[in-house]
Coordinates of C-alpha atoms in Angstrom, one line a residue:
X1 CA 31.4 -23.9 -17.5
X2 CA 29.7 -24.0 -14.1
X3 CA 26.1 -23.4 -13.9
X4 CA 25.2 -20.4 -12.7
X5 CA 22.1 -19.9 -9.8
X6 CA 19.6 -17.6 -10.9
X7 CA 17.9 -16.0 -7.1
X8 CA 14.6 -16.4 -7.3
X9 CA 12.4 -13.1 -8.3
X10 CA 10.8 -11.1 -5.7
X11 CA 7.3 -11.5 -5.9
X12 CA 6.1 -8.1 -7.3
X13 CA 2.2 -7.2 -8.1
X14 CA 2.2 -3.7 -10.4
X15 CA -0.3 -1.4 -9.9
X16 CA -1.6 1.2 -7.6
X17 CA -2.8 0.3 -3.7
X18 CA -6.5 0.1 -3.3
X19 CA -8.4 3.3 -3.2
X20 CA -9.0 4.6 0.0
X21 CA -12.9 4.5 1.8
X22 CA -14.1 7.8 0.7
X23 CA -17.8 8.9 1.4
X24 CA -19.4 9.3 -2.2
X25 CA -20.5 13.0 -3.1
X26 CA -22.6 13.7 -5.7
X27 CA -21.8 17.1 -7.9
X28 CA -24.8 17.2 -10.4
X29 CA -24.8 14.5 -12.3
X30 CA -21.1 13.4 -11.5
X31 CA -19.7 11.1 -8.7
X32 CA -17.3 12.3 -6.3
X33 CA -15.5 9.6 -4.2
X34 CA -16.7 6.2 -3.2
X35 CA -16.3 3.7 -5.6
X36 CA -16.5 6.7 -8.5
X37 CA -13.3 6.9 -11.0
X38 CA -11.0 9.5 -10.4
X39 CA -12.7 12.8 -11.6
X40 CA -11.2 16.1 -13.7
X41 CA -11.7 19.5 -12.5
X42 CA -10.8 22.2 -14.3
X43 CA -11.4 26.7 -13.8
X44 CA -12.3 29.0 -15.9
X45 CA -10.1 32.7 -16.3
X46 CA -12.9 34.7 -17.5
X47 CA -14.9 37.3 -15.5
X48 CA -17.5 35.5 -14.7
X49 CA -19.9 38.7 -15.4
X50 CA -18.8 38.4 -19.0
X51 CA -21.6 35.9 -19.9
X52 CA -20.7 35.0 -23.5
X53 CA -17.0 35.1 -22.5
X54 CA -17.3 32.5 -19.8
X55 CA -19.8 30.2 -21.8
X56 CA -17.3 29.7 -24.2
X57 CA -14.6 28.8 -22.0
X58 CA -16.8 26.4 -19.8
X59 CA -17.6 25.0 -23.2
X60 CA -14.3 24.3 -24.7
X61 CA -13.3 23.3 -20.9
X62 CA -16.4 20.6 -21.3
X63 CA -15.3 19.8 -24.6
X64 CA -11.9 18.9 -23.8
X65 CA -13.1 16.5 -21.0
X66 CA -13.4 18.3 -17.9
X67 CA -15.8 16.7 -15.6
X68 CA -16.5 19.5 -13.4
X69 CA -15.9 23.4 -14.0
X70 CA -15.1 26.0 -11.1
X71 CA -16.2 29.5 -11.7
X72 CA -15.6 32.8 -9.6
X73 CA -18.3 34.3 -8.0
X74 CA -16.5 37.4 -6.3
X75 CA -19.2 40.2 -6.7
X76 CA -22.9 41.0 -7.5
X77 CA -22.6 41.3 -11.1
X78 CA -21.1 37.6 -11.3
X79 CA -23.5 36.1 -8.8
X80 CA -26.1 37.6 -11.6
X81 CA -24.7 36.3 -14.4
X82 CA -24.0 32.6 -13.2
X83 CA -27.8 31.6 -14.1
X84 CA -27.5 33.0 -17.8
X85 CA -24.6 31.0 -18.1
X86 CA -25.9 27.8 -16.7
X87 CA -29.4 28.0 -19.2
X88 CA -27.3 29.5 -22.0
X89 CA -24.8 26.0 -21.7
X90 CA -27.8 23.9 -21.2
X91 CA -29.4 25.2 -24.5
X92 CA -26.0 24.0 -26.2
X93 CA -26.6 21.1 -24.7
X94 CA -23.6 21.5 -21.9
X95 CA -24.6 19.5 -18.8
X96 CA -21.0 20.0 -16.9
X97 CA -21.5 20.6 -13.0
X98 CA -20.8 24.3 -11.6
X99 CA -18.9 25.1 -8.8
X100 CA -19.0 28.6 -7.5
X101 CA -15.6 29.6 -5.9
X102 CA -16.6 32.0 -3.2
X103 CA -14.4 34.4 -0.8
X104 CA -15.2 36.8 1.4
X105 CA -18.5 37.8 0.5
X106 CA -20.1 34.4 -0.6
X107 CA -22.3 34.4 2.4
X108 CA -23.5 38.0 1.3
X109 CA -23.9 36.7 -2.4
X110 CA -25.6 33.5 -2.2
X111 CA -27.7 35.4 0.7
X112 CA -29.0 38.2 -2.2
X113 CA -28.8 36.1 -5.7
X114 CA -30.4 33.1 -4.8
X115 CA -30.8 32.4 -8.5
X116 CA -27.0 32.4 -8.9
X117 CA -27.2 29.4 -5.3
X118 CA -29.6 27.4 -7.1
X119 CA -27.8 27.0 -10.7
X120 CA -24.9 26.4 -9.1
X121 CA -24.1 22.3 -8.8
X122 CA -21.5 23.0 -5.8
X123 CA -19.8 26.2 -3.2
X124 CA -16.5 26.1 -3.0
X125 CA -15.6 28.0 0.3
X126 CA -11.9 28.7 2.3
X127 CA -12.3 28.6 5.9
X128 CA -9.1 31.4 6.0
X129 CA -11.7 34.0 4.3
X130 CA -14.6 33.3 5.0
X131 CA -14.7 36.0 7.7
X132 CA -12.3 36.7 10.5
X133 CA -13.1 37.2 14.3
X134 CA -16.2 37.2 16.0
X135 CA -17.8 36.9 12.4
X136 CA -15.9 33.9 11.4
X137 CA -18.3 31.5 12.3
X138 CA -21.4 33.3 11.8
X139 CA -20.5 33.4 8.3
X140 CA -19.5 29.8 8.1
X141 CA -22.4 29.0 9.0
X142 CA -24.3 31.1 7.0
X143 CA -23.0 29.6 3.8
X144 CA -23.7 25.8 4.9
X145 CA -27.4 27.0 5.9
X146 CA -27.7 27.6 2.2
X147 CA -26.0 24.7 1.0
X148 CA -28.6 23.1 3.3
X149 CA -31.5 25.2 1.9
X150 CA -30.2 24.6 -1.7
X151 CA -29.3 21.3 -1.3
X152 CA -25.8 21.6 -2.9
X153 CA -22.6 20.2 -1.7
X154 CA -19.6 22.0 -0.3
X155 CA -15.9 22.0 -1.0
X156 CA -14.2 23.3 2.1
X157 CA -10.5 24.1 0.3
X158 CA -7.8 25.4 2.9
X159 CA -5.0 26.7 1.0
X160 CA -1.5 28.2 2.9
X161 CA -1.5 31.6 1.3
X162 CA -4.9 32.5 2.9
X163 CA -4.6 30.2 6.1
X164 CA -6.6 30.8 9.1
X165 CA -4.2 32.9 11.0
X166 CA -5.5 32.9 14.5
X167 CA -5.3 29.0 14.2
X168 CA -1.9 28.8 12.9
X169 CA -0.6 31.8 15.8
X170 CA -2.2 29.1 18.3
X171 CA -0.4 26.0 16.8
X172 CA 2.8 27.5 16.6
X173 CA 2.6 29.4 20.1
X174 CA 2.2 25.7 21.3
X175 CA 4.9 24.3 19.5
X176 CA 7.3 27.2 20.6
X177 CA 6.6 25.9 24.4
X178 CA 6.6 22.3 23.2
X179 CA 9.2 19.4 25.0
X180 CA 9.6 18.3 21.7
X181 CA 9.0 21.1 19.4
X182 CA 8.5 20.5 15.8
X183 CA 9.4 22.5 12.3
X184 CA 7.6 24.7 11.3
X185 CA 6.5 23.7 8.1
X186 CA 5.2 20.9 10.2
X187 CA 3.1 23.2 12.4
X188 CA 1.9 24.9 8.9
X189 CA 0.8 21.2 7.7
X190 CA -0.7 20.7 10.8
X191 CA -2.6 24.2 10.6
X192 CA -3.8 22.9 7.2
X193 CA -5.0 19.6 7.9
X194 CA -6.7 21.4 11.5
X195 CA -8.4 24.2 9.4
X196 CA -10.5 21.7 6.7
X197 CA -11.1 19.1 9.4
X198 CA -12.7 21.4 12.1
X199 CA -14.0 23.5 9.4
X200 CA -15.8 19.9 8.3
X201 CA -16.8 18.8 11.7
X202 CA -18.6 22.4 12.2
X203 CA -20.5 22.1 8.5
X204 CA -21.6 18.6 10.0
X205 CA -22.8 20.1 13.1
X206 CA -25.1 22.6 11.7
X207 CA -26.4 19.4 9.7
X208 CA -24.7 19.2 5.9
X209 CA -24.0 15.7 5.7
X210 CA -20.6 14.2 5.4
X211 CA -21.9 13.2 1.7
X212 CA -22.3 16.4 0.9
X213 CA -18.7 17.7 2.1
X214 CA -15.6 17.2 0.1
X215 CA -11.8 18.9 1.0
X216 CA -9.1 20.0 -0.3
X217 CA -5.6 21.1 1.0
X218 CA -3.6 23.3 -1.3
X219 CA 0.0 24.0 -1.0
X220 CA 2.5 24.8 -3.7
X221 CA 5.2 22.4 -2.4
X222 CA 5.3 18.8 -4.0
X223 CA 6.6 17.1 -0.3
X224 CA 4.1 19.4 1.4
X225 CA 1.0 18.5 -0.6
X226 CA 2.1 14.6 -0.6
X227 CA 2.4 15.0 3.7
X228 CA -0.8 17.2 4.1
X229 CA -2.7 15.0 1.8
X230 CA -1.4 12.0 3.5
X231 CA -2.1 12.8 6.5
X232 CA -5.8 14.4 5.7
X233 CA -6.7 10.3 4.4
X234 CA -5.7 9.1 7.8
X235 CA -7.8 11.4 9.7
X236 CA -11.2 11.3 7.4
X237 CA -13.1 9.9 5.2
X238 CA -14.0 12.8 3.1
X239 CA -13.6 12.9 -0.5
X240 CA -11.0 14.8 -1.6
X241 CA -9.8 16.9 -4.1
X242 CA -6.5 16.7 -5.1
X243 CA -4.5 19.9 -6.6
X244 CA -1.1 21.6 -6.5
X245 CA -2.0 25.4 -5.9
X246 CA 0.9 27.7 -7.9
X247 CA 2.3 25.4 -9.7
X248 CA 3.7 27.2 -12.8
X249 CA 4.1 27.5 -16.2
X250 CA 4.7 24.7 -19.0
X251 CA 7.0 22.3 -17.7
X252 CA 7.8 23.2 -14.5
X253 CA 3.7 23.1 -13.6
X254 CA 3.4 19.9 -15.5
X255 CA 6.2 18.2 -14.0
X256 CA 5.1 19.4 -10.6
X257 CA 1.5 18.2 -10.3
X258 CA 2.3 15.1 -11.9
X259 CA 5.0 14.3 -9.8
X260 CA 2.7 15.4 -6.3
X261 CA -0.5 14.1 -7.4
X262 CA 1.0 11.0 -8.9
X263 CA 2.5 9.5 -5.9
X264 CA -1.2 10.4 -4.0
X265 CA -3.1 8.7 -6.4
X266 CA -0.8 5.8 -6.6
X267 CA -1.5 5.4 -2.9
X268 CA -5.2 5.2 -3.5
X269 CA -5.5 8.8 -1.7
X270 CA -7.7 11.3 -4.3
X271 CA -11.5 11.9 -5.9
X272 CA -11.0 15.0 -8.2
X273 CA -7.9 16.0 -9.5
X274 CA -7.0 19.9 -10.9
X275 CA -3.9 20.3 -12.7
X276 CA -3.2 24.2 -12.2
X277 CA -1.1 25.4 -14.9
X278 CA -0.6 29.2 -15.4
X279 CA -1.1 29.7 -19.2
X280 CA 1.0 31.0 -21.6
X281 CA 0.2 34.6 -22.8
X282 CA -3.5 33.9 -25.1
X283 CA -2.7 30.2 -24.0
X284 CA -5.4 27.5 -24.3
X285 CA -6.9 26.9 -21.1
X286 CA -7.7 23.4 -21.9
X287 CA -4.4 22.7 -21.4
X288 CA -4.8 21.5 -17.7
X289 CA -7.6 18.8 -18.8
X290 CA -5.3 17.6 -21.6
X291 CA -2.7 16.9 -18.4
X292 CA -5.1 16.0 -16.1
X293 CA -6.6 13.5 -18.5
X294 CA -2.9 12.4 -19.2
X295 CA -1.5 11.9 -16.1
X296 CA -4.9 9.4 -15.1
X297 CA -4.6 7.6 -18.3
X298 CA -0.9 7.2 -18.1
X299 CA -1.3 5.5 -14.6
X300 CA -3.4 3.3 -15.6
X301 CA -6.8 4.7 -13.9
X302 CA -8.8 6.2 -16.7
X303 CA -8.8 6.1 -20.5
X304 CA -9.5 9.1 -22.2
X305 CA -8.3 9.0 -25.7
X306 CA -6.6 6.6 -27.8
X307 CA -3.1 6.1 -26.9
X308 CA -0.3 7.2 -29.5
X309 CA 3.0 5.4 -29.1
X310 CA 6.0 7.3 -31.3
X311 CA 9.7 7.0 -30.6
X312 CA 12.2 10.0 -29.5
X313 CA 14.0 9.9 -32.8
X314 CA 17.6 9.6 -33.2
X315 CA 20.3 9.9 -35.0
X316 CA 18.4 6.6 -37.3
X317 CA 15.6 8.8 -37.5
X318 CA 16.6 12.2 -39.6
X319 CA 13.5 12.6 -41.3
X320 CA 10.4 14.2 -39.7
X321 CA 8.2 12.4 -41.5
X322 CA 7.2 10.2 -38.2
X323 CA 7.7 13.4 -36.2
X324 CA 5.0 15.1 -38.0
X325 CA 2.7 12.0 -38.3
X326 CA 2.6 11.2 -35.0
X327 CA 1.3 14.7 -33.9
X328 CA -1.2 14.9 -36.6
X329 CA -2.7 11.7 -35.6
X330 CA -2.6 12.8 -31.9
X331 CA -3.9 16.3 -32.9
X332 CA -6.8 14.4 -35.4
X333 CA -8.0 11.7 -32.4
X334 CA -8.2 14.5 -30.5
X335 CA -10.7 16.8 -32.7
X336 CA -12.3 13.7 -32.9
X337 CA -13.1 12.3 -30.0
X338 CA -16.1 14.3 -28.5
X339 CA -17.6 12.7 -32.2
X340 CA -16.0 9.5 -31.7
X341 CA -17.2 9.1 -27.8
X342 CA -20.3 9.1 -29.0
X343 CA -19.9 6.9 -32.2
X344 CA -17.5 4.2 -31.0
X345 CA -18.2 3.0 -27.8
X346 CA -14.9 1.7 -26.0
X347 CA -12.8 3.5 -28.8
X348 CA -10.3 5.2 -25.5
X349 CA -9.2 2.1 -25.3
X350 CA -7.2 2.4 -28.9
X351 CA -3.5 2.0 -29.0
X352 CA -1.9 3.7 -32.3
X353 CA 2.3 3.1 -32.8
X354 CA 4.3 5.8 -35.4
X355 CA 8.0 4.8 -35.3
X356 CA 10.5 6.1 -37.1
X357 CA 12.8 3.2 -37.9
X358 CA 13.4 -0.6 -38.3
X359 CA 15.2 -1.0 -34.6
X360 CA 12.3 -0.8 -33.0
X361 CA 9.3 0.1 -35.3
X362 CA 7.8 -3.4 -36.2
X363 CA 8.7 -4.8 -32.8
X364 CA 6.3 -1.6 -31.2
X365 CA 3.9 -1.7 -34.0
X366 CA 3.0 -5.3 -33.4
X367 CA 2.2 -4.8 -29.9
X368 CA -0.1 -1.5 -31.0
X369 CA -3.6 -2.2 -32.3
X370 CA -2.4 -0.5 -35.3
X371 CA 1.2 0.7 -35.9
X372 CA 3.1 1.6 -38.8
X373 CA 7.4 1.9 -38.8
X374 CA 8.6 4.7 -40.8
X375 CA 11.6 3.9 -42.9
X376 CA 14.5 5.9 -41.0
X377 CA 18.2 7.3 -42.8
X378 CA 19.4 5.0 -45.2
X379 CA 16.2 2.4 -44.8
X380 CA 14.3 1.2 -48.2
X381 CA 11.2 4.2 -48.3
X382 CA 8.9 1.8 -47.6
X383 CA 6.5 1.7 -44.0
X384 CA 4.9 -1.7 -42.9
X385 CA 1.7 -1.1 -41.4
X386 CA 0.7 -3.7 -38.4
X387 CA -2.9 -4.4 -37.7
X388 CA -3.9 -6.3 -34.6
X389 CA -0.7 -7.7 -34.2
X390 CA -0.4 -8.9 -38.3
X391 CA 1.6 -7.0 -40.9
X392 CA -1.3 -5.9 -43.2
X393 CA -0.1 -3.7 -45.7
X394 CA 3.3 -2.0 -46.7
X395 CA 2.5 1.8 -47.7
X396 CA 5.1 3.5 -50.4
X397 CA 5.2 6.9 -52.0
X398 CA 4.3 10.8 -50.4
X399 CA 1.0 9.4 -49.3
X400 CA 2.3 7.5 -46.7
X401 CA 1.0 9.8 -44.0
X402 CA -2.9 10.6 -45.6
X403 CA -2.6 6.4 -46.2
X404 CA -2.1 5.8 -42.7
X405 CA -4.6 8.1 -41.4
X406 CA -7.4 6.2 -43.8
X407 CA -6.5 3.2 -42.2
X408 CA -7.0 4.3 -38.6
X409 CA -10.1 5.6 -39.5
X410 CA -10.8 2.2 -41.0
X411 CA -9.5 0.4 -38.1
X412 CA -12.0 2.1 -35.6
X413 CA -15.0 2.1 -38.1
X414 CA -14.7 -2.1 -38.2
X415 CA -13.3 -2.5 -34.7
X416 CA -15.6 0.2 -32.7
X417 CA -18.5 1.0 -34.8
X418 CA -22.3 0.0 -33.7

């Protein structure tokens, strides 16, 4: 038989590009940009005038890992209530940054609550409603004069369905004369990027300071938010907030942000991420942390939780035994991480295997801090449990699942434990 030449492999280095030079912002306590990790931002649905209502939900938002929490501040009564919620969290012991998402009036409501602009950690303003004509400006500039005063920083957020209009008439007017005209859904991204940097460059001429300045440029199209964002990280050195504006329900918004923000953050571009799910009816609003926190873990840039590996299940795999095992364990590291964060230092870092047969099971399980392989149709009811690489113990019986758990509790305790 004649040897065969292998090619040599393609030299190939996995792993995202460097991050880009972003000046650092700080939100309260949190870092925003520099050489910060990537931060979660989440929103609350509550009126913010319902106090108690809104505590809650900034609370479970906290809970679940959110690193920042926007709030709307649309009239008097919620410019009011934003300092009972801010002492009424701290008394719980809730120290998560607040960002006051103004429109419209926020000039006129930071200008007569001044209470409500100094609990707040951070403004988040849209130059396309901040005032139109002759007042534009004025009002602009009222609202960084208290940011100034206050000493908070600024979000300037452009987003297309409330884009400066007399900008984007002016772009496109030019275009329409243009040699070499241009789409436009170009001119739009162009209007976008235009609106937050001049909107920027005016903030920094009535003296915020580019640390205190962060942008964002929402669209609802995944190629339109991956060219807008792309092109903002050429032209600044702002931090930036990444986030997919409309992007749906369940799947669809899930797949949609990922797939945007993703690709952005692979390229180093990105400071705070949202993931901006619409709930279902009575849904949990956590959910956009959970995915938020997923989608940074799964890359490779955060670690939030312990990871739990479990196979698709097949036609090997007719029980649910595995099914239901690997969602309780996911379900019980998550109810017990805010304890665990706190108890086991380094315990994100945890990797947990269910399988559900022998094709793969022990293979996975090995390469899992702890695994265990689930015996699948026809396979001896016996599960092999494989600690730090070792087979340790082979579990039998209906215990099998309330076994398992015990271990992984024991696991952490010996591995994580002070």
């Amino acid at each position: 038989m004649n040897e065969m030449t292998v090619p040599a492999l393609p030299e190939f280095v996995a792993g995202p590009l460097p991050r880009r030079s972003a000046v650092a912002v700080r939100v309260g306590k949190v870092l925003v940009g520099g050489n910060a990790p990537v931060v979660v931002q989440s929103m609350t649905n509550t009126d913010t005038a319902d106090i108690d209502g809104t505590v809650a939900q900034v609370a479970a938002l906290a809970r679940a890992g959110s690193e920042l929490v926007r709030i709307t501040v649309d009239r008097d009564e919620s410019a009011s209530a934003v300092p009972f919620i801010k002492e009424k969290l701290l008394a719980r012991r809730i120290d998560v940054p607040l960002i006051g998402d103004f429109h419209y009036i926020g000039h006129k409501l930071l200008t007569d609550h001044p209470a409500c602009a100094e609990a707040l950690d951070k403004y988040r303003i849209n130059p396309g409603n901040v005032g139109f004509g002759e007042k534009r400006d004025r009002q602009f500039g009222t609202l960084i004069e208290l940011a100034i005063k206050y000493d908070k920083p600024v979000r300037i957020g452009v987003n297309w369905g409330s884009l400066d209009q007399d900008l984007l008439t002016r772009l496109m007017d030019a275009n329409a004369v243009s040699a070499n005209p241009v789409s436009a859904n170009a001119v739009m991204r162009e209007a976008i990027c235009q609106s937050a940097l001049l909107s920027a460059d005016l903030a920094e001429k009535i003296g915020l300071a580019r640390e205190k300045i962060i942008l964002s440029a929402k669209v609802s199209g995944v190629q339109d938010l991956i060219a807008v964002y792309r092109d903002l990280s050429r032209r600044s050195n702002h931090a930036l907030h990444l986030g997919l504006t409309e992007a749906g329900m369940g799947t669809k918004g899930i797949v949609a942000s990922s797939a945007a923000m993703g690709i952005l953050l692979q390229e180093g571009i990105g400071d705070t991420i949202r993931v901006s799910l619409t709930p279902e009816p009575n849904g949990d609003r956590t959910r956009e942390v959970q995915v938020a926190q997923e989608l940074l873990q799964t890359m490779g840039f955060r670690a939030f939780l312990p990871i739990v590996a479990a196979c698709p299940g097949c036609g090997r795999t007719t029980s649910t035994v595995f099914q239901e095992l690997a969602s309780r364990i996911q379900e019980d590291i998550r109810t017990a991480m805010p304890l665990w964060r706190k108890r086991y230092p380094g315990v994100e870092a945890l990797k947990v295997a269910v399988m559900g047969c022998i094709v793969n099971g022990p293979g996975e399980s090995k390469h899992a801090d702890i695994g265990i392989s689930l015996p699948g149709t026809g396979e001896t009811p016996s599960a092999p449990v494989f600690i730090d690489g070792k087979k340790a113990v082979t579990l039998k019986g209906p215990s099998i699942a309330d076994d398992f758990r015990k271990l992984v509790d024991e696991y952490v305790e010996k591995r994580f434990g002070v």
